[in-house]
Amino acid sequence: MSTSVHVKPLERLSAAEAAAWHQVVAASMNHDLPGVPAPAPGQIHAQLTQPALGSRRLTWLASGADGVPVGVAGLRVFTSPGQEHLAELELHVDPAHRRLGTGSLLLSAVVEACLTENRRSLIAAAAADGPGEAFSERWGFRRALTLDHLMLRLDERPAAELPQITDTAPPGYRLAGWTGTVPDELADAFASAKNAMNDMPVGDLDYGSVAWDADRVRAMAKVIADRGDTLLTVAAVHDDGTMAGYTEILLPQGSGPRAQQYDTAVVPAHRGHGLGLWVKAAMVRRLRAEHPGVVEIETDNADDNVHMLAVNHRLGFRSYRRTRELQLDVPAT
């Protein structure tokens, strides 16, 4: 165990501390996830300083004897009803300073905070079969879910090649779309559709569930806007006014070339009509028309989510990496 590393909690994040955090995360991701762009400094600052939806964040910085930042840890403590047992870990150690006990010092501080916060489940994500997974398993984390990450290269798939089924609305449905906050007239219907995400495959994760209402979907959009990101939504609306399904895309601040897929869901009563494929293809067309600088979309699916994987493959998504969701059952004091 390293005796020359100092771990301190970050109370009010300074600009220098945010820069140090970015330095460690960028070094860690460049080593462990080549080809996956690290968050920009502004994204890191917003993540650490802006309020999150249904959670609050605790953070730690590890520095060497010379004051150089060598590791960081963040703990997202969930506060929504149905998730009060849960916390989520992000931990990075600069590759040049690994195997010296820094990660263990940070994780010890995180586990102590979980005990203080009365959390029974600590979840984390790591590249499959990578150093983060090996480190977590040495600490007693277990594999709970495997995620298949897929990429769609928009510049390699002409619009004409999208499946013909996506060109025509399924009978009884129409498309709706918006940027940022859902229009008031669709807010309640959107919240109801959001609850369909509660049956998505989560493997053995003790993830809990979240109840969505109009206020929560508005709050979600505000959190995303406040950190400088842009949220695009395309939805399928039934003739009776209910929202049957939707898909969301996040454009990180600065609108770089890679967009991130957020939720895609189809309400159980409306499944079997091809709505998932329809709304996702409509989103691809929207991106091409409104955001031509976006050339790739990244998404992830549980490896047993056979239906959504099939939808994504039909659209041209291709697998390019895998991650594991890991869970530590925090021992009660």
Short mmCIF file of C-alpha atoms in Angstrom, two decimals:
data_model
loop_
_atom_site.label_atom_id
_atom_site.label_comp_id
_atom_site.label_asym_id
_atom_site.label_seq_id
_atom_site.Cartn_x
_atom_site.Cartn_y
_atom_site.Cartn_z
CA MET A 1 0.00 0.00 0.00
CA SER A 2 1.37 3.40 -0.98
CA THR A 3 2.26 5.74 1.89
CA SER A 4 3.19 8.67 -0.35
CA VAL A 5 -0.29 9.18 -1.81
CA HIS A 6 -2.71 11.56 -0.14
CA VAL A 7 -6.48 11.16 -0.70
CA LYS A 8 -8.70 14.13 0.03
CA PRO A 9 -12.42 14.65 -0.45
CA LEU A 10 -13.33 17.55 -2.72
CA GLU A 11 -15.85 19.85 -1.10
CA ARG A 12 -16.06 22.86 -3.42
CA LEU A 13 -14.33 22.01 -6.63
CA SER A 14 -11.75 24.54 -7.78
CA ALA A 15 -10.72 25.08 -11.39
CA ALA A 16 -7.34 23.48 -10.61
CA GLU A 17 -9.03 20.41 -9.11
CA ALA A 18 -11.31 20.05 -12.13
CA ALA A 19 -8.27 20.27 -14.40
CA ALA A 20 -6.49 17.62 -12.32
CA TRP A 21 -9.54 15.35 -12.55
CA HIS A 22 -9.61 15.71 -16.32
CA GLN A 23 -5.89 14.97 -16.55
CA VAL A 24 -6.29 11.67 -14.68
CA VAL A 25 -9.45 10.59 -16.53
CA ALA A 26 -7.94 11.34 -19.94
CA ALA A 27 -4.77 9.38 -19.15
CA SER A 28 -6.77 6.45 -17.78
CA MET A 29 -9.19 6.27 -20.72
CA ASN A 30 -6.50 6.69 -23.36
CA HIS A 31 -4.73 3.68 -21.86
CA ASP A 32 -7.73 1.43 -21.16
CA LEU A 33 -10.15 2.49 -23.91
CA PRO A 34 -8.19 3.42 -27.02
CA GLY A 35 -10.50 4.93 -29.59
CA VAL A 36 -13.03 6.10 -26.99
CA PRO A 37 -12.74 9.89 -26.66
CA ALA A 38 -12.28 11.15 -23.11
CA PRO A 39 -14.67 13.85 -21.90
CA ALA A 40 -13.52 17.37 -22.66
CA PRO A 41 -12.43 19.60 -19.74
CA GLY A 42 -15.72 21.49 -19.89
CA GLN A 43 -17.70 18.26 -19.72
CA ILE A 44 -15.72 17.13 -16.68
CA HIS A 45 -16.27 20.47 -14.94
CA ALA A 46 -20.02 20.34 -15.64
CA GLN A 47 -20.27 16.73 -14.48
CA LEU A 48 -18.58 17.55 -11.19
CA THR A 49 -20.30 20.86 -10.45
CA GLN A 50 -23.81 20.70 -11.91
CA PRO A 51 -26.64 19.00 -10.00
CA ALA A 52 -27.60 15.52 -11.22
CA LEU A 53 -31.11 14.11 -11.47
CA GLY A 54 -32.15 12.03 -8.48
CA SER A 55 -28.68 11.87 -6.98
CA ARG A 56 -25.80 13.78 -5.44
CA ARG A 57 -22.09 13.32 -5.95
CA LEU A 58 -19.13 12.79 -3.61
CA THR A 59 -15.61 13.11 -5.02
CA TRP A 60 -12.02 12.38 -3.99
CA LEU A 61 -8.64 13.33 -5.46
CA ALA A 62 -5.45 11.33 -4.85
CA SER A 63 -2.12 13.17 -5.19
CA GLY A 64 1.48 12.02 -4.92
CA ALA A 65 4.05 13.43 -2.51
CA ASP A 66 4.95 16.03 -5.12
CA GLY A 67 1.31 17.16 -5.41
CA VAL A 68 0.83 15.61 -8.85
CA PRO A 69 -2.72 14.17 -9.29
CA VAL A 70 -2.58 10.39 -9.67
CA GLY A 71 -6.17 9.18 -9.11
CA VAL A 72 -9.80 10.25 -8.75
CA ALA A 73 -12.97 8.67 -7.46
CA GLY A 74 -16.57 9.80 -7.75
CA LEU A 75 -19.57 8.34 -5.95
CA ARG A 76 -23.06 9.02 -7.25
CA VAL A 77 -25.45 8.58 -4.33
CA PHE A 78 -28.97 7.96 -5.65
CA THR A 79 -31.80 9.73 -3.84
CA SER A 80 -34.96 8.86 -5.80
CA PRO A 81 -37.55 6.60 -4.16
CA GLY A 82 -36.79 3.03 -5.22
CA GLN A 83 -33.03 3.65 -5.42
CA GLU A 84 -32.09 4.83 -1.92
CA HIS A 85 -30.02 1.66 -1.48
CA LEU A 86 -27.78 2.37 -4.46
CA ALA A 87 -24.52 4.17 -5.24
CA GLU A 88 -22.43 4.22 -8.42
CA LEU A 89 -18.65 4.39 -8.60
CA GLU A 90 -16.30 6.04 -11.07
CA LEU A 91 -12.61 5.46 -10.34
CA HIS A 92 -9.53 6.27 -12.41
CA VAL A 93 -5.82 5.95 -11.70
CA ASP A 94 -3.18 7.37 -14.01
CA PRO A 95 -1.54 4.34 -15.68
CA ALA A 96 1.92 5.63 -14.72
CA HIS A 97 0.98 5.38 -11.03
CA ARG A 98 -0.88 2.06 -10.92
CA ARG A 99 -0.10 -0.96 -8.75
CA LEU A 100 1.08 1.32 -5.96
CA GLY A 101 -2.09 1.19 -3.85
CA THR A 102 -3.74 4.39 -5.09
CA GLY A 103 -6.88 2.66 -6.35
CA SER A 104 -7.26 0.77 -3.08
CA LEU A 105 -6.93 3.98 -1.06
CA LEU A 106 -9.63 5.64 -3.14
CA LEU A 107 -11.94 2.64 -3.03
CA SER A 108 -11.54 2.38 0.75
CA ALA A 109 -12.76 5.98 1.03
CA VAL A 110 -15.69 5.20 -1.27
CA VAL A 111 -16.76 2.09 0.67
CA GLU A 112 -16.58 4.02 3.93
CA ALA A 113 -18.85 6.67 2.41
CA CYS A 114 -21.28 3.94 1.28
CA LEU A 115 -21.49 2.72 4.86
CA THR A 116 -22.08 6.26 6.12
CA GLU A 117 -24.78 6.76 3.49
CA ASN A 118 -26.40 3.39 4.32
CA ARG A 119 -25.92 2.02 0.79
CA ARG A 120 -26.10 -1.72 0.32
CA SER A 121 -25.19 -1.85 -3.40
CA LEU A 122 -22.23 -0.22 -5.12
CA ILE A 123 -22.13 -0.56 -8.91
CA ALA A 124 -19.34 0.26 -11.34
CA ALA A 125 -18.56 -0.17 -15.03
CA ALA A 126 -15.27 -1.38 -16.50
CA ALA A 127 -13.96 -2.52 -19.86
CA ALA A 128 -14.57 -6.25 -20.21
CA ASP A 129 -11.48 -8.26 -19.27
CA GLY A 130 -9.51 -5.05 -18.65
CA PRO A 131 -7.53 -3.81 -15.66
CA GLY A 132 -10.53 -2.09 -14.07
CA GLU A 133 -12.52 -5.31 -14.03
CA ALA A 134 -9.60 -7.26 -12.55
CA PHE A 135 -9.11 -4.61 -9.85
CA SER A 136 -12.82 -4.58 -8.98
CA GLU A 137 -13.02 -8.36 -8.71
CA ARG A 138 -10.04 -8.38 -6.33
CA TRP A 139 -12.12 -6.09 -4.12
CA GLY A 140 -15.11 -8.45 -4.16
CA PHE A 141 -17.19 -6.95 -6.96
CA ARG A 142 -19.08 -9.54 -9.00
CA ARG A 143 -20.12 -9.48 -12.63
CA ALA A 144 -23.77 -8.48 -12.87
CA LEU A 145 -24.31 -7.48 -16.50
CA THR A 146 -22.38 -7.45 -19.77
CA LEU A 147 -23.00 -4.59 -22.19
CA ASP A 148 -22.31 -4.75 -25.91
CA HIS A 149 -21.27 -1.32 -27.24
CA LEU A 150 -22.18 -0.65 -30.86
CA MET A 151 -21.32 2.11 -33.30
CA LEU A 152 -23.22 3.42 -36.29
CA ARG A 153 -21.09 5.32 -38.80
CA LEU A 154 -23.46 7.72 -40.52
CA ASP A 155 -20.94 8.54 -43.21
CA GLU A 156 -20.74 4.87 -44.19
CA ARG A 157 -24.50 4.20 -44.48
CA PRO A 158 -26.44 6.17 -47.12
CA ALA A 159 -29.95 7.19 -46.11
CA ALA A 160 -31.37 5.16 -48.97
CA GLU A 161 -30.11 1.99 -47.32
CA LEU A 162 -32.29 2.40 -44.22
CA PRO A 163 -34.89 -0.38 -44.06
CA GLN A 164 -38.01 0.32 -46.10
CA ILE A 165 -40.19 -0.38 -43.06
CA THR A 166 -38.95 2.84 -41.55
CA ASP A 167 -40.17 5.06 -44.37
CA THR A 168 -43.88 4.68 -43.64
CA ALA A 169 -45.66 5.19 -40.34
CA PRO A 170 -47.19 2.05 -38.87
CA PRO A 171 -50.99 2.38 -39.02
CA GLY A 172 -52.36 4.43 -36.14
CA TYR A 173 -49.10 6.18 -35.21
CA ARG A 174 -47.39 9.49 -35.96
CA LEU A 175 -43.97 10.90 -35.18
CA ALA A 176 -43.26 13.73 -32.75
CA GLY A 177 -39.88 15.25 -32.03
CA TRP A 178 -38.35 17.95 -29.86
CA THR A 179 -35.07 19.33 -28.55
CA GLY A 180 -34.52 19.69 -24.82
CA THR A 181 -37.66 19.85 -22.69
CA VAL A 182 -40.72 17.91 -23.83
CA PRO A 183 -43.63 20.10 -24.98
CA ASP A 184 -46.23 20.57 -22.25
CA GLU A 185 -48.94 18.80 -24.24
CA LEU A 186 -46.79 15.63 -24.41
CA ALA A 187 -45.23 15.74 -20.94
CA ASP A 188 -47.60 13.34 -19.17
CA ALA A 189 -47.61 10.89 -22.09
CA PHE A 190 -43.80 11.00 -22.25
CA ALA A 191 -43.51 10.32 -18.53
CA SER A 192 -45.77 7.29 -18.89
CA ALA A 193 -43.64 5.98 -21.75
CA LYS A 194 -40.48 6.56 -19.71
CA ASN A 195 -41.73 4.05 -17.17
CA ALA A 196 -41.40 1.36 -19.86
CA MET A 197 -37.63 1.49 -19.24
CA ASN A 198 -38.18 -0.20 -15.90
CA ASP A 199 -38.43 -3.59 -17.63
CA MET A 200 -35.15 -3.29 -19.54
CA PRO A 201 -32.67 -6.13 -18.91
CA VAL A 202 -30.36 -5.33 -15.99
CA GLY A 203 -28.89 -8.77 -15.35
CA ASP A 204 -28.15 -9.29 -11.66
CA LEU A 205 -27.80 -5.58 -10.87
CA ASP A 206 -29.67 -4.46 -7.76
CA TYR A 207 -30.63 -1.32 -9.66
CA GLY A 208 -34.10 -0.65 -8.29
CA SER A 209 -36.66 1.30 -10.31
CA VAL A 210 -37.66 4.90 -10.87
CA ALA A 211 -41.17 6.33 -11.24
CA TRP A 212 -41.39 9.03 -13.91
CA ASP A 213 -43.85 11.91 -13.99
CA ALA A 214 -44.01 15.15 -15.95
CA ASP A 215 -41.97 17.07 -13.38
CA ARG A 216 -39.20 14.48 -13.50
CA VAL A 217 -38.88 14.48 -17.29
CA ARG A 218 -38.68 18.28 -17.24
CA ALA A 219 -36.05 18.13 -14.49
CA MET A 220 -34.03 15.62 -16.52
CA ALA A 221 -33.99 17.95 -19.52
CA LYS A 222 -32.92 20.88 -17.35
CA VAL A 223 -30.00 18.92 -15.86
CA ILE A 224 -28.77 18.04 -19.35
CA ALA A 225 -29.12 21.61 -20.63
CA ASP A 226 -27.43 23.10 -17.55
CA ARG A 227 -24.30 21.04 -18.17
CA GLY A 228 -24.16 22.22 -21.78
CA ASP A 229 -25.40 19.11 -23.59
CA THR A 230 -28.24 18.85 -26.11
CA LEU A 231 -30.96 16.19 -25.87
CA LEU A 232 -32.91 15.19 -28.97
CA THR A 233 -36.06 13.07 -28.75
CA VAL A 234 -38.17 11.35 -31.41
CA ALA A 235 -41.39 9.67 -30.27
CA ALA A 236 -44.18 7.53 -31.68
CA VAL A 237 -47.61 8.84 -30.67
CA HIS A 238 -50.72 6.72 -31.03
CA ASP A 239 -53.95 8.11 -32.45
CA ASP A 240 -55.47 7.97 -28.95
CA GLY A 241 -52.80 10.39 -27.67
CA THR A 242 -50.69 7.92 -25.74
CA MET A 243 -46.96 7.82 -26.38
CA ALA A 244 -46.08 4.36 -27.62
CA GLY A 245 -42.32 4.64 -27.76
CA TYR A 246 -39.40 7.04 -28.07
CA THR A 247 -35.67 7.32 -28.61
CA GLU A 248 -33.23 9.90 -27.24
CA ILE A 249 -29.84 11.08 -28.49
CA LEU A 250 -27.39 13.15 -26.48
CA LEU A 251 -25.05 15.61 -28.19
CA PRO A 252 -22.23 16.40 -25.75
CA GLN A 253 -21.36 20.07 -25.36
CA GLY A 254 -19.44 21.31 -28.34
CA SER A 255 -21.34 18.97 -30.71
CA GLY A 256 -18.40 16.78 -31.64
CA PRO A 257 -18.57 14.00 -34.21
CA ARG A 258 -19.93 11.33 -31.81
CA ALA A 259 -23.46 11.29 -30.41
CA GLN A 260 -24.53 9.11 -27.52
CA GLN A 261 -27.70 7.05 -27.54
CA TYR A 262 -29.77 7.55 -24.42
CA ASP A 263 -33.01 5.67 -23.80
CA THR A 264 -35.01 3.82 -26.42
CA ALA A 265 -38.21 2.19 -25.23
CA VAL A 266 -41.51 0.89 -26.58
CA VAL A 267 -44.45 0.63 -24.21
CA PRO A 268 -45.44 -3.04 -23.76
CA ALA A 269 -48.97 -2.57 -25.12
CA HIS A 270 -47.53 -1.20 -28.39
CA ARG A 271 -44.79 -3.73 -29.05
CA GLY A 272 -44.78 -5.84 -32.20
CA HIS A 273 -45.39 -2.97 -34.65
CA GLY A 274 -41.78 -2.11 -35.47
CA LEU A 275 -41.92 1.14 -33.52
CA GLY A 276 -38.41 0.83 -32.09
CA LEU A 277 -36.89 0.55 -35.56
CA TRP A 278 -39.15 3.31 -36.87
CA VAL A 279 -38.25 5.95 -34.25
CA LYS A 280 -34.54 5.13 -34.32
CA ALA A 281 -34.41 5.43 -38.13
CA ALA A 282 -36.29 8.72 -37.89
CA MET A 283 -33.65 9.92 -35.42
CA VAL A 284 -30.87 8.99 -37.85
CA ARG A 285 -32.55 11.06 -40.55
CA ARG A 286 -33.00 13.95 -38.13
CA LEU A 287 -29.33 13.91 -37.18
CA ARG A 288 -28.31 13.96 -40.82
CA ALA A 289 -30.58 16.92 -41.53
CA GLU A 290 -30.01 19.01 -38.40
CA HIS A 291 -26.53 18.01 -37.22
CA PRO A 292 -24.41 17.06 -40.24
CA GLY A 293 -21.24 17.28 -38.15
CA VAL A 294 -22.32 14.16 -36.24
CA VAL A 295 -20.85 11.16 -38.05
CA GLU A 296 -21.24 8.38 -35.49
CA ILE A 297 -23.68 7.22 -32.83
CA GLU A 298 -22.62 5.04 -29.92
CA THR A 299 -25.10 2.87 -28.06
CA ASP A 300 -24.99 -0.06 -25.70
CA ASN A 301 -27.28 -2.97 -25.02
CA ALA A 302 -27.30 -5.76 -22.49
CA ASP A 303 -25.96 -8.81 -24.29
CA ASP A 304 -29.23 -10.64 -23.62
CA ASN A 305 -31.39 -7.80 -24.99
CA VAL A 306 -31.88 -9.75 -28.20
CA HIS A 307 -34.67 -7.58 -29.61
CA MET A 308 -32.90 -4.22 -29.33
CA LEU A 309 -29.63 -5.70 -30.57
CA ALA A 310 -31.50 -6.94 -33.66
CA VAL A 311 -33.03 -3.48 -34.21
CA ASN A 312 -29.62 -1.82 -33.96
CA HIS A 313 -27.99 -4.31 -36.29
CA ARG A 314 -30.71 -3.70 -38.89
CA LEU A 315 -29.91 0.00 -38.74
CA GLY A 316 -26.23 -0.71 -39.34
CA PHE A 317 -24.79 -0.56 -35.83
CA ARG A 318 -21.76 -2.81 -35.35
CA SER A 319 -20.24 -4.10 -32.12
CA TYR A 320 -16.88 -2.61 -31.23
CA ARG A 321 -16.29 -3.15 -27.48
CA ARG A 322 -17.82 -4.63 -24.36
CA THR A 323 -18.10 -3.47 -20.77
CA ARG A 324 -19.13 -5.14 -17.57
CA GLU A 325 -21.43 -3.75 -14.92
CA LEU A 326 -20.04 -4.90 -11.59
CA GLN A 327 -21.65 -4.84 -8.17
CA LEU A 328 -20.26 -4.85 -4.66
CA ASP A 329 -22.65 -5.88 -1.91
CA VAL A 330 -21.58 -3.47 0.81
CA PRO A 331 -21.34 -5.23 4.17
CA ALA A 332 -23.56 -3.81 6.86
CA THR A 333 -21.83 -2.32 9.85
#
